[in-house]
C-alpha cells in the first residue's frame, strides 16, 4: 500500500532524512518511532505530497507521490503535527469544508460528518467555534478531519499529543480498530503507544531507519541474552546447581519463594532459546514446574538503546 | 470548480466572522464619505459663488459640471485610498494559513494550486466590490440634487474595480511568500506605491523612457475611466497587472513542490 524507497530530503546542506526505505501492507498499522528531530514529520510530509523529496521515491496506493500527487491526495487522510484548524469556524462547518475539498459527495456529506464526529467523540461540540475548544478537543477535531473522506491510507503525526490519559487510550483503540480496513502510519516518540497500537514498528533516528520489525521481534532481537522466569517446586540448592550446569545457561538467580515454589531468573548465553532444555531438565529430575516465561526487555529499553549509541546491539 | 467555490465561500465567511473586516470596510466607507463631503461642499460653494457673480453681472449662470469637478476627483481619491487599504484585506490570505498550519490541509488535499489562488483572489475581490457598492450609494445621492451623468460614474467604478484587482493580485502574492501578515501588507503597499510613483518619475528621464514609465504606471490608466472613457488598452493594462500578480502567486506556491 505504501512503498518508500531510498527517500532523502535535505534542508539546505543538512539532511533531515537519508535513504529511508520501508513498506506498509494494506491493513497494517505502522508505528514510526523516533526521538525529536529524527525526521518523522519530514517523512510524513513527503508521503502526503506536502513537500518533495530530494531523492528517492514513494508510492501510496500505487501512485507516485511526486508524479501523481492528486491521486495520492485523494487516498490519504492526514493529521499534521499541528492540527490544521480554522479557528473561526464551528466544528461541523469545518468538517464539511474539509469534506468538500477532499471530494465527499454532497449527498454523503452529512452522513460522513456525523460518522467522524461520532468516531472522534466530538458530537457534543459540533456547533462550537474551534478557537474555543481545548487542546485535546482540537486534536480530536483534527483526527475527525483526517477521516472525513473515508481514506484508504491514514497518516497521523503524533495523534495522541495533547490528550488526557483516558482520551489517549480511546484514540489508540480507535486507531487500532481503523487498521484492518485502512492502512495507517502513525508517528510517536512514546514507546508503549507504538507497541500497543502498531503491528510493526520502524525506528528512525537522525534521519535513518535503525530498525524495523514487529514490537515482539524488536524486543527479542534486542535481547542479547534471554532471561527466563521459572517457578519450580524442589530443593533450592539442587535446582540452582542443576540449571547452572547446563551448557547454554549463563547465570541463575533466586528470585523469591512462595508456598514452597521457588522462582529463578535464568539467563541464557546470547541468542539461544533455553526454554525446552530447562523444562526437560526440571521434569526429568522429578521437580514440579509451575511457571516459565521469558522476561522481555520493554520497548522503552529498546528505544533507549537504539537511540543512544548502541544501534549495533540490534545487528549483532 | 467545487473546490474553488468551497474555498471562496470559506474565505468570505472568515472575513465576516472577524471584526477586522468590518472595521476595514466601515472605515473605508467612512473615510471616502468624508472625501465626498469635502469635495461636494467645495463644489457647492464654488457654484454658489459663480451663480452670485453671474447675477451681479447680469449674465446667465455658468454651467459647472459636477462630473468633472466633483466625481472625477473623488474617484481618484478612492483609487489612491484603496492602495493603503487593500493590503490590509489581502495580507492574511496565505500568510495566516502558513502561520496556523492550515496550509498543510490545503496542500495535501486534492485541490489544484490554481484553484486555491483564484478562490482567494475572488473572495478579496468580492469584498472590495462590496466596499465600492457601499460608496456608490452616496454618489447616487447626487442624483437627487443635480443631474450628473451616470456614464462616467459607472466607468469610473469599473476602473476602481480593475485597479483594486491589481492591488489584490499583488497583495495575494506578497501574502504567499511570508507567514508574517505585517510584512505581507507592507511589501504590498511599497510595491504598489512604486508602480504609482514611476509615472511621476517620467519627467526626470529621457523622453522615451519617460513614455514607457508612464505607460507602466498604475495611475495613468485610471484617468480615462474617471472621464467616462472605457479604453480597451487600459482594461488590458489592469487585467495584465492582475494576471501577473496571480501568476507570481501561483509560481511562488507551486515552486515549493518542485524538486530542486
Ligand atoms: N522546513 C524546514 N527547514 C529546515 N529544517 C527543517 C525543516 N523541517 C524540518 N527540518 C529539520 O529536519 C530535521 C527533522 O525534523 P522533523 O520535523 O522531521 O523531526 P521529527 O521526527 O518530526 O521531530 P519531532 O518529534 O520533534 O516532531 C530536524 O533537524 C529539523 O530541524
Ligand atoms: Mg514531528
mmCIF file with all atom_site columns, N, CA and C in Angstrom, chain B residues 53-108:
data_model
loop_
_atom_site.group_PDB
_atom_site.id
_atom_site.type_symbol
_atom_site.label_atom_id
_atom_site.label_alt_id
_atom_site.label_comp_id
_atom_site.label_asym_id
_atom_site.label_entity_id
_atom_site.label_seq_id
_atom_site.pdbx_PDB_ins_code
_atom_site.Cartn_x
_atom_site.Cartn_y
_atom_site.Cartn_z
_atom_site.occupancy
_atom_site.B_iso_or_equiv
_atom_site.pdbx_formal_charge
_atom_site.auth_seq_id
_atom_site.auth_comp_id
_atom_site.auth_asym_id
_atom_site.auth_atom_id
_atom_site.pdbx_PDB_model_num
ATOM 1   N N  . UNK B 1 53  ? -21.955 85.735 -8.836  1.00 0.00 ? 53  UNK B N  1
ATOM 2   C CA . UNK B 1 53  ? -21.209 86.614 -9.739  1.00 0.00 ? 53  UNK B CA 1
ATOM 3   C C  . UNK B 1 53  ? -21.978 86.831 -11.034 1.00 0.00 ? 53  UNK B C  1
ATOM 4   N N  . UNK B 1 54  ? -22.536 85.754 -11.547 1.00 0.00 ? 54  UNK B N  1
ATOM 5   C CA . UNK B 1 54  ? -23.260 85.837 -12.804 1.00 0.00 ? 54  UNK B CA 1
ATOM 6   C C  . UNK B 1 54  ? -24.453 86.768 -12.659 1.00 0.00 ? 54  UNK B C  1
ATOM 7   N N  . UNK B 1 55  ? -25.142 86.647 -11.501 1.00 0.00 ? 55  UNK B N  1
ATOM 8   C CA . UNK B 1 55  ? -26.285 87.527 -11.265 1.00 0.00 ? 55  UNK B CA 1
ATOM 9   C C  . UNK B 1 55  ? -25.842 88.988 -11.211 1.00 0.00 ? 55  UNK B C  1
ATOM 10  N N  . UNK B 1 56  ? -24.695 89.192 -10.567 1.00 0.00 ? 56  UNK B N  1
ATOM 11  C CA . UNK B 1 56  ? -24.170 90.546 -10.413 1.00 0.00 ? 56  UNK B CA 1
ATOM 12  C C  . UNK B 1 56  ? -23.911 91.192 -11.758 1.00 0.00 ? 56  UNK B C  1
ATOM 13  N N  . UNK B 1 57  ? -23.296 90.400 -12.646 1.00 0.00 ? 57  UNK B N  1
ATOM 14  C CA . UNK B 1 57  ? -23.003 90.915 -13.977 1.00 0.00 ? 57  UNK B CA 1
ATOM 15  C C  . UNK B 1 57  ? -24.161 90.722 -14.941 1.00 0.00 ? 57  UNK B C  1
ATOM 16  N N  . UNK B 1 58  ? -25.294 90.254 -14.425 1.00 0.00 ? 58  UNK B N  1
ATOM 17  C CA . UNK B 1 58  ? -26.484 90.011 -15.234 1.00 0.00 ? 58  UNK B CA 1
ATOM 18  C C  . UNK B 1 58  ? -26.195 89.103 -16.419 1.00 0.00 ? 58  UNK B C  1
ATOM 19  N N  . UNK B 1 59  ? -25.456 88.027 -16.134 1.00 0.00 ? 59  UNK B N  1
ATOM 20  C CA . UNK B 1 59  ? -25.188 87.032 -17.167 1.00 0.00 ? 59  UNK B CA 1
ATOM 21  C C  . UNK B 1 59  ? -25.906 85.750 -16.796 1.00 0.00 ? 59  UNK B C  1
ATOM 22  N N  . UNK B 1 60  ? -25.990 84.867 -17.774 1.00 0.00 ? 60  UNK B N  1
ATOM 23  C CA . UNK B 1 60  ? -26.569 83.550 -17.476 1.00 0.00 ? 60  UNK B CA 1
ATOM 24  C C  . UNK B 1 60  ? -25.630 82.818 -16.535 1.00 0.00 ? 60  UNK B C  1
ATOM 25  N N  . UNK B 1 61  ? -26.190 82.133 -15.515 1.00 0.00 ? 61  UNK B N  1
ATOM 26  C CA . UNK B 1 61  ? -25.323 81.407 -14.592 1.00 0.00 ? 61  UNK B CA 1
ATOM 27  C C  . UNK B 1 61  ? -24.515 80.338 -15.337 1.00 0.00 ? 61  UNK B C  1
ATOM 28  N N  . UNK B 1 62  ? -23.209 80.206 -15.008 1.00 0.00 ? 62  UNK B N  1
ATOM 29  C CA . UNK B 1 62  ? -22.377 79.223 -15.719 1.00 0.00 ? 62  UNK B CA 1
ATOM 30  C C  . UNK B 1 62  ? -22.821 77.817 -15.366 1.00 0.00 ? 62  UNK B C  1
ATOM 31  N N  . UNK B 1 63  ? -22.605 76.911 -16.288 1.00 0.00 ? 63  UNK B N  1
ATOM 32  C CA . UNK B 1 63  ? -22.922 75.504 -16.008 1.00 0.00 ? 63  UNK B CA 1
ATOM 33  C C  . UNK B 1 63  ? -21.652 74.835 -15.505 1.00 0.00 ? 63  UNK B C  1
ATOM 34  N N  . UNK B 1 64  ? -21.647 74.515 -14.218 1.00 0.00 ? 64  UNK B N  1
ATOM 35  C CA . UNK B 1 64  ? -20.497 73.787 -13.686 1.00 0.00 ? 64  UNK B CA 1
ATOM 36  C C  . UNK B 1 64  ? -20.793 72.304 -13.792 1.00 0.00 ? 64  UNK B C  1
ATOM 37  N N  . UNK B 1 65  ? -19.803 71.554 -14.172 1.00 0.00 ? 65  UNK B N  1
ATOM 38  C CA . UNK B 1 65  ? -20.014 70.132 -14.382 1.00 0.00 ? 65  UNK B CA 1
ATOM 39  C C  . UNK B 1 65  ? -19.661 69.340 -13.129 1.00 0.00 ? 65  UNK B C  1
ATOM 40  N N  . UNK B 1 66  ? -20.681 68.745 -12.514 1.00 0.00 ? 66  UNK B N  1
ATOM 41  C CA . UNK B 1 66  ? -20.442 68.009 -11.265 1.00 0.00 ? 66  UNK B CA 1
ATOM 42  C C  . UNK B 1 66  ? -19.600 66.761 -11.533 1.00 0.00 ? 66  UNK B C  1
ATOM 43  N N  . UNK B 1 67  ? -19.721 66.218 -12.739 1.00 0.00 ? 67  UNK B N  1
ATOM 44  C CA . UNK B 1 67  ? -18.925 65.028 -13.046 1.00 0.00 ? 67  UNK B CA 1
ATOM 45  C C  . UNK B 1 67  ? -17.433 65.332 -13.028 1.00 0.00 ? 67  UNK B C  1
ATOM 46  N N  . UNK B 1 68  ? -17.056 66.366 -13.763 1.00 0.00 ? 68  UNK B N  1
ATOM 47  C CA . UNK B 1 68  ? -15.616 66.601 -13.870 1.00 0.00 ? 68  UNK B CA 1
ATOM 48  C C  . UNK B 1 68  ? -15.076 67.325 -12.642 1.00 0.00 ? 68  UNK B C  1
ATOM 49  N N  . UNK B 1 69  ? -15.916 68.103 -11.972 1.00 0.00 ? 69  UNK B N  1
ATOM 50  C CA . UNK B 1 69  ? -15.387 68.877 -10.856 1.00 0.00 ? 69  UNK B CA 1
ATOM 51  C C  . UNK B 1 69  ? -15.508 68.189 -9.500  1.00 0.00 ? 69  UNK B C  1
ATOM 52  N N  . UNK B 1 70  ? -16.401 67.209 -9.371  1.00 0.00 ? 70  UNK B N  1
ATOM 53  C CA . UNK B 1 70  ? -16.552 66.572 -8.056  1.00 0.00 ? 70  UNK B CA 1
ATOM 54  C C  . UNK B 1 70  ? -16.346 65.067 -8.127  1.00 0.00 ? 70  UNK B C  1
ATOM 55  N N  . UNK B 1 71  ? -17.026 64.450 -9.075  1.00 0.00 ? 71  UNK B N  1
ATOM 56  C CA . UNK B 1 71  ? -16.983 62.984 -9.075  1.00 0.00 ? 71  UNK B CA 1
ATOM 57  C C  . UNK B 1 71  ? -15.617 62.465 -9.522  1.00 0.00 ? 71  UNK B C  1
ATOM 58  N N  . UNK B 1 72  ? -15.057 63.120 -10.515 1.00 0.00 ? 72  UNK B N  1
ATOM 59  C CA . UNK B 1 72  ? -13.758 62.648 -11.005 1.00 0.00 ? 72  UNK B CA 1
ATOM 60  C C  . UNK B 1 72  ? -12.681 62.718 -9.924  1.00 0.00 ? 72  UNK B C  1
ATOM 61  N N  . UNK B 1 73  ? -12.524 63.877 -9.260  1.00 0.00 ? 73  UNK B N  1
ATOM 62  C CA . UNK B 1 73  ? -11.522 63.879 -8.161  1.00 0.00 ? 73  UNK B CA 1
ATOM 63  C C  . UNK B 1 73  ? -11.842 62.871 -7.063  1.00 0.00 ? 73  UNK B C  1
ATOM 64  N N  . UNK B 1 74  ? -13.117 62.672 -6.806  1.00 0.00 ? 74  UNK B N  1
ATOM 65  C CA . UNK B 1 74  ? -13.476 61.698 -5.769  1.00 0.00 ? 74  UNK B CA 1
ATOM 66  C C  . UNK B 1 74  ? -13.026 60.291 -6.169  1.00 0.00 ? 74  UNK B C  1
ATOM 67  N N  . UNK B 1 75  ? -13.249 59.932 -7.422  1.00 0.00 ? 75  UNK B N  1
ATOM 68  C CA . UNK B 1 75  ? -12.835 58.602 -7.888  1.00 0.00 ? 75  UNK B CA 1
ATOM 69  C C  . UNK B 1 75  ? -11.317 58.450 -7.786  1.00 0.00 ? 75  UNK B C  1
ATOM 70  N N  . UNK B 1 76  ? -10.615 59.528 -8.123  1.00 0.00 ? 76  UNK B N  1
ATOM 71  C CA . UNK B 1 76  ? -9.156  59.475 -7.979  1.00 0.00 ? 76  UNK B CA 1
ATOM 72  C C  . UNK B 1 76  ? -8.754  59.264 -6.522  1.00 0.00 ? 76  UNK B C  1
ATOM 73  N N  . UNK B 1 77  ? -9.436  59.976 -5.664  1.00 0.00 ? 77  UNK B N  1
ATOM 74  C CA . UNK B 1 77  ? -9.141  59.816 -4.236  1.00 0.00 ? 77  UNK B CA 1
ATOM 75  C C  . UNK B 1 77  ? -9.349  58.381 -3.772  1.00 0.00 ? 77  UNK B C  1
ATOM 76  N N  . UNK B 1 78  ? -10.468 57.810 -4.206  1.00 0.00 ? 78  UNK B N  1
ATOM 77  C CA . UNK B 1 78  ? -10.763 56.441 -3.777  1.00 0.00 ? 78  UNK B CA 1
ATOM 78  C C  . UNK B 1 78  ? -9.698  55.474 -4.308  1.00 0.00 ? 78  UNK B C  1
ATOM 79  N N  . UNK B 1 79  ? -9.266  55.714 -5.562  1.00 0.00 ? 79  UNK B N  1
ATOM 80  C CA . UNK B 1 79  ? -8.292  54.780 -6.134  1.00 0.00 ? 79  UNK B CA 1
ATOM 81  C C  . UNK B 1 79  ? -6.972  54.834 -5.364  1.00 0.00 ? 79  UNK B C  1
ATOM 82  N N  . UNK B 1 80  ? -6.610  56.012 -4.888  1.00 0.00 ? 80  UNK B N  1
ATOM 83  C CA . UNK B 1 80  ? -5.377  56.123 -4.112  1.00 0.00 ? 80  UNK B CA 1
ATOM 84  C C  . UNK B 1 80  ? -5.580  55.548 -2.710  1.00 0.00 ? 80  UNK B C  1
ATOM 85  N N  . UNK B 1 81  ? -6.734  55.848 -2.161  1.00 0.00 ? 81  UNK B N  1
ATOM 86  C CA . UNK B 1 81  ? -7.013  55.397 -0.811  1.00 0.00 ? 81  UNK B CA 1
ATOM 87  C C  . UNK B 1 81  ? -7.045  53.860 -0.733  1.00 0.00 ? 81  UNK B C  1
ATOM 88  N N  . UNK B 1 82  ? -7.562  53.239 -1.798  1.00 0.00 ? 82  UNK B N  1
ATOM 89  C CA . UNK B 1 82  ? -7.627  51.772 -1.826  1.00 0.00 ? 82  UNK B CA 1
ATOM 90  C C  . UNK B 1 82  ? -6.228  51.171 -1.760  1.00 0.00 ? 82  UNK B C  1
ATOM 91  N N  . UNK B 1 83  ? -5.260  51.924 -2.261  1.00 0.00 ? 83  UNK B N  1
ATOM 92  C CA . UNK B 1 83  ? -3.874  51.463 -2.218  1.00 0.00 ? 83  UNK B CA 1
ATOM 93  C C  . UNK B 1 83  ? -3.416  51.245 -0.767  1.00 0.00 ? 83  UNK B C  1
ATOM 94  N N  . UNK B 1 84  ? -3.853  52.146 0.108   1.00 0.00 ? 84  UNK B N  1
ATOM 95  C CA . UNK B 1 84  ? -3.479  51.993 1.511   1.00 0.00 ? 84  UNK B CA 1
ATOM 96  C C  . UNK B 1 84  ? -4.302  50.901 2.182   1.00 0.00 ? 84  UNK B C  1
ATOM 97  N N  . UNK B 1 85  ? -5.499  50.742 1.676   1.00 0.00 ? 85  UNK B N  1
ATOM 98  C CA . UNK B 1 85  ? -6.478  49.944 2.411   1.00 0.00 ? 85  UNK B CA 1
ATOM 99  C C  . UNK B 1 85  ? -6.475  48.454 2.038   1.00 0.00 ? 85  UNK B C  1
ATOM 100 N N  . UNK B 1 86  ? -6.351  48.179 0.745   1.00 0.00 ? 86  UNK B N  1
ATOM 101 C CA . UNK B 1 86  ? -6.488  46.782 0.320   1.00 0.00 ? 86  UNK B CA 1
ATOM 102 C C  . UNK B 1 86  ? -5.412  45.840 0.877   1.00 0.00 ? 86  UNK B C  1
ATOM 103 N N  . UNK B 1 87  ? -4.169  46.302 1.049   1.00 0.00 ? 87  UNK B N  1
ATOM 104 C CA . UNK B 1 87  ? -3.181  45.380 1.641   1.00 0.00 ? 87  UNK B CA 1
ATOM 105 C C  . UNK B 1 87  ? -3.628  44.815 2.994   1.00 0.00 ? 87  UNK B C  1
ATOM 106 N N  . UNK B 1 88  ? -4.481  45.579 3.692   1.00 0.00 ? 88  UNK B N  1
ATOM 107 C CA . UNK B 1 88  ? -4.974  45.094 4.979   1.00 0.00 ? 88  UNK B CA 1
ATOM 108 C C  . UNK B 1 88  ? -5.927  43.910 4.813   1.00 0.00 ? 88  UNK B C  1
ATOM 109 N N  . UNK B 1 89  ? -6.584  43.881 3.659   1.00 0.00 ? 89  UNK B N  1
ATOM 110 C CA . UNK B 1 89  ? -7.504  42.769 3.421   1.00 0.00 ? 89  UNK B CA 1
ATOM 111 C C  . UNK B 1 89  ? -6.793  41.559 2.817   1.00 0.00 ? 89  UNK B C  1
ATOM 112 N N  . UNK B 1 90  ? -5.710  41.813 2.102   1.00 0.00 ? 90  UNK B N  1
ATOM 113 C CA . UNK B 1 90  ? -5.064  40.695 1.416   1.00 0.00 ? 90  UNK B CA 1
ATOM 114 C C  . UNK B 1 90  ? -3.949  40.070 2.248   1.00 0.00 ? 90  UNK B C  1
ATOM 115 N N  . UNK B 1 91  ? -3.471  40.769 3.274   1.00 0.00 ? 91  UNK B N  1
ATOM 116 C CA . UNK B 1 91  ? -2.283  40.294 3.977   1.00 0.00 ? 91  UNK B CA 1
ATOM 117 C C  . UNK B 1 91  ? -2.475  38.911 4.595   1.00 0.00 ? 91  UNK B C  1
ATOM 118 N N  . UNK B 1 92  ? -3.688  38.596 4.991   1.00 0.00 ? 92  UNK B N  1
ATOM 119 C CA . UNK B 1 92  ? -3.868  37.330 5.689   1.00 0.00 ? 92  UNK B CA 1
ATOM 120 C C  . UNK B 1 92  ? -4.034  36.135 4.753   1.00 0.00 ? 92  UNK B C  1
ATOM 121 N N  . UNK B 1 93  ? -4.323  36.382 3.491   1.00 0.00 ? 93  UNK B N  1
ATOM 122 C CA . UNK B 1 93  ? -4.789  35.310 2.610   1.00 0.00 ? 93  UNK B CA 1
ATOM 123 C C  . UNK B 1 93  ? -3.971  34.027 2.698   1.00 0.00 ? 93  UNK B C  1
ATOM 124 N N  . UNK B 1 94  ? -2.668  34.111 2.471   1.00 0.00 ? 94  UNK B N  1
ATOM 125 C CA . UNK B 1 94  ? -1.857  32.902 2.627   1.00 0.00 ? 94  UNK B CA 1
ATOM 126 C C  . UNK B 1 94  ? -1.020  32.933 3.902   1.00 0.00 ? 94  UNK B C  1
ATOM 127 N N  . UNK B 1 95  ? -0.603  34.154 4.313   1.00 0.00 ? 95  UNK B N  1
ATOM 128 C CA . UNK B 1 95  ? 0.288   34.250 5.470   1.00 0.00 ? 95  UNK B CA 1
ATOM 129 C C  . UNK B 1 95  ? -0.342  33.604 6.705   1.00 0.00 ? 95  UNK B C  1
ATOM 130 N N  . UNK B 1 96  ? -1.636  33.835 6.886   1.00 0.00 ? 96  UNK B N  1
ATOM 131 C CA . UNK B 1 96  ? -2.298  33.285 8.061   1.00 0.00 ? 96  UNK B CA 1
ATOM 132 C C  . UNK B 1 96  ? -2.340  31.751 8.005   1.00 0.00 ? 96  UNK B C  1
ATOM 133 N N  . UNK B 1 97  ? -2.575  31.218 6.827   1.00 0.00 ? 97  UNK B N  1
ATOM 134 C CA . UNK B 1 97  ? -2.635  29.758 6.699   1.00 0.00 ? 97  UNK B CA 1
ATOM 135 C C  . UNK B 1 97  ? -1.268  29.131 6.958   1.00 0.00 ? 97  UNK B C  1
ATOM 136 N N  . UNK B 1 98  ? -0.223  29.867 6.557   1.00 0.00 ? 98  UNK B N  1
ATOM 137 C CA . UNK B 1 98  ? 1.114   29.347 6.809   1.00 0.00 ? 98  UNK B CA 1
ATOM 138 C C  . UNK B 1 98  ? 1.414   29.353 8.295   1.00 0.00 ? 98  UNK B C  1
ATOM 139 N N  . UNK B 1 99  ? 1.016   30.439 8.948   1.00 0.00 ? 99  UNK B N  1
ATOM 140 C CA . UNK B 1 99  ? 1.291   30.573 10.370  1.00 0.00 ? 99  UNK B CA 1
ATOM 141 C C  . UNK B 1 99  ? 0.535   29.506 11.165  1.00 0.00 ? 99  UNK B C  1
ATOM 142 N N  . UNK B 1 100 ? -0.737  29.330 10.838  1.00 0.00 ? 100 UNK B N  1
ATOM 143 C CA . UNK B 1 100 ? -1.558  28.437 11.664  1.00 0.00 ? 100 UNK B CA 1
ATOM 144 C C  . UNK B 1 100 ? -1.400  26.975 11.263  1.00 0.00 ? 100 UNK B C  1
ATOM 145 N N  . UNK B 1 101 ? -0.830  26.719 10.102  1.00 0.00 ? 101 UNK B N  1
ATOM 146 C CA . UNK B 1 101 ? -0.641  25.324 9.690   1.00 0.00 ? 101 UNK B CA 1
ATOM 147 C C  . UNK B 1 101 ? -1.750  24.772 8.820   1.00 0.00 ? 101 UNK B C  1
ATOM 148 N N  . UNK B 1 102 ? -2.810  25.573 8.600   1.00 0.00 ? 102 UNK B N  1
ATOM 149 C CA . UNK B 1 102 ? -3.891  25.063 7.754   1.00 0.00 ? 102 UNK B CA 1
ATOM 150 C C  . UNK B 1 102 ? -3.435  24.900 6.308   1.00 0.00 ? 102 UNK B C  1
ATOM 151 N N  . UNK B 1 103 ? -2.322  25.537 5.972   1.00 0.00 ? 103 UNK B N  1
ATOM 152 C CA . UNK B 1 103 ? -1.759  25.371 4.627   1.00 0.00 ? 103 UNK B CA 1
ATOM 153 C C  . UNK B 1 103 ? -1.491  23.884 4.371   1.00 0.00 ? 103 UNK B C  1
ATOM 154 N N  . UNK B 1 104 ? -1.174  23.165 5.448   1.00 0.00 ? 104 UNK B N  1
ATOM 155 C CA . UNK B 1 104 ? -0.876  21.745 5.296   1.00 0.00 ? 104 UNK B CA 1
ATOM 156 C C  . UNK B 1 104 ? -2.123  20.947 4.913   1.00 0.00 ? 104 UNK B C  1
ATOM 157 N N  . UNK B 1 105 ? -3.281  21.431 5.365   1.00 0.00 ? 105 UNK B N  1
ATOM 158 C CA . UNK B 1 105 ? -4.539  20.808 4.944   1.00 0.00 ? 105 UNK B CA 1
ATOM 159 C C  . UNK B 1 105 ? -4.790  21.082 3.466   1.00 0.00 ? 105 UNK B C  1
ATOM 160 N N  . UNK B 1 106 ? -4.666  22.351 3.073   1.00 0.00 ? 106 UNK B N  1
ATOM 161 C CA . UNK B 1 106 ? -4.949  22.709 1.684   1.00 0.00 ? 106 UNK B CA 1
ATOM 162 C C  . UNK B 1 106 ? -4.039  21.979 0.718   1.00 0.00 ? 106 UNK B C  1
ATOM 163 N N  . UNK B 1 107 ? -2.740  21.965 1.035   1.00 0.00 ? 107 UNK B N  1
ATOM 164 C CA . UNK B 1 107 ? -1.784  21.421 0.090   1.00 0.00 ? 107 UNK B CA 1
ATOM 165 C C  . UNK B 1 107 ? -1.649  19.903 0.147   1.00 0.00 ? 107 UNK B C  1
ATOM 166 N N  . UNK B 1 108 ? -2.396  19.268 1.033   1.00 0.00 ? 108 UNK B N  1
ATOM 167 C CA . UNK B 1 108 ? -2.406  17.802 0.990   1.00 0.00 ? 108 UNK B CA 1
ATOM 168 C C  . UNK B 1 108 ? -3.799  17.314 0.589   1.00 0.00 ? 108 UNK B C  1
#
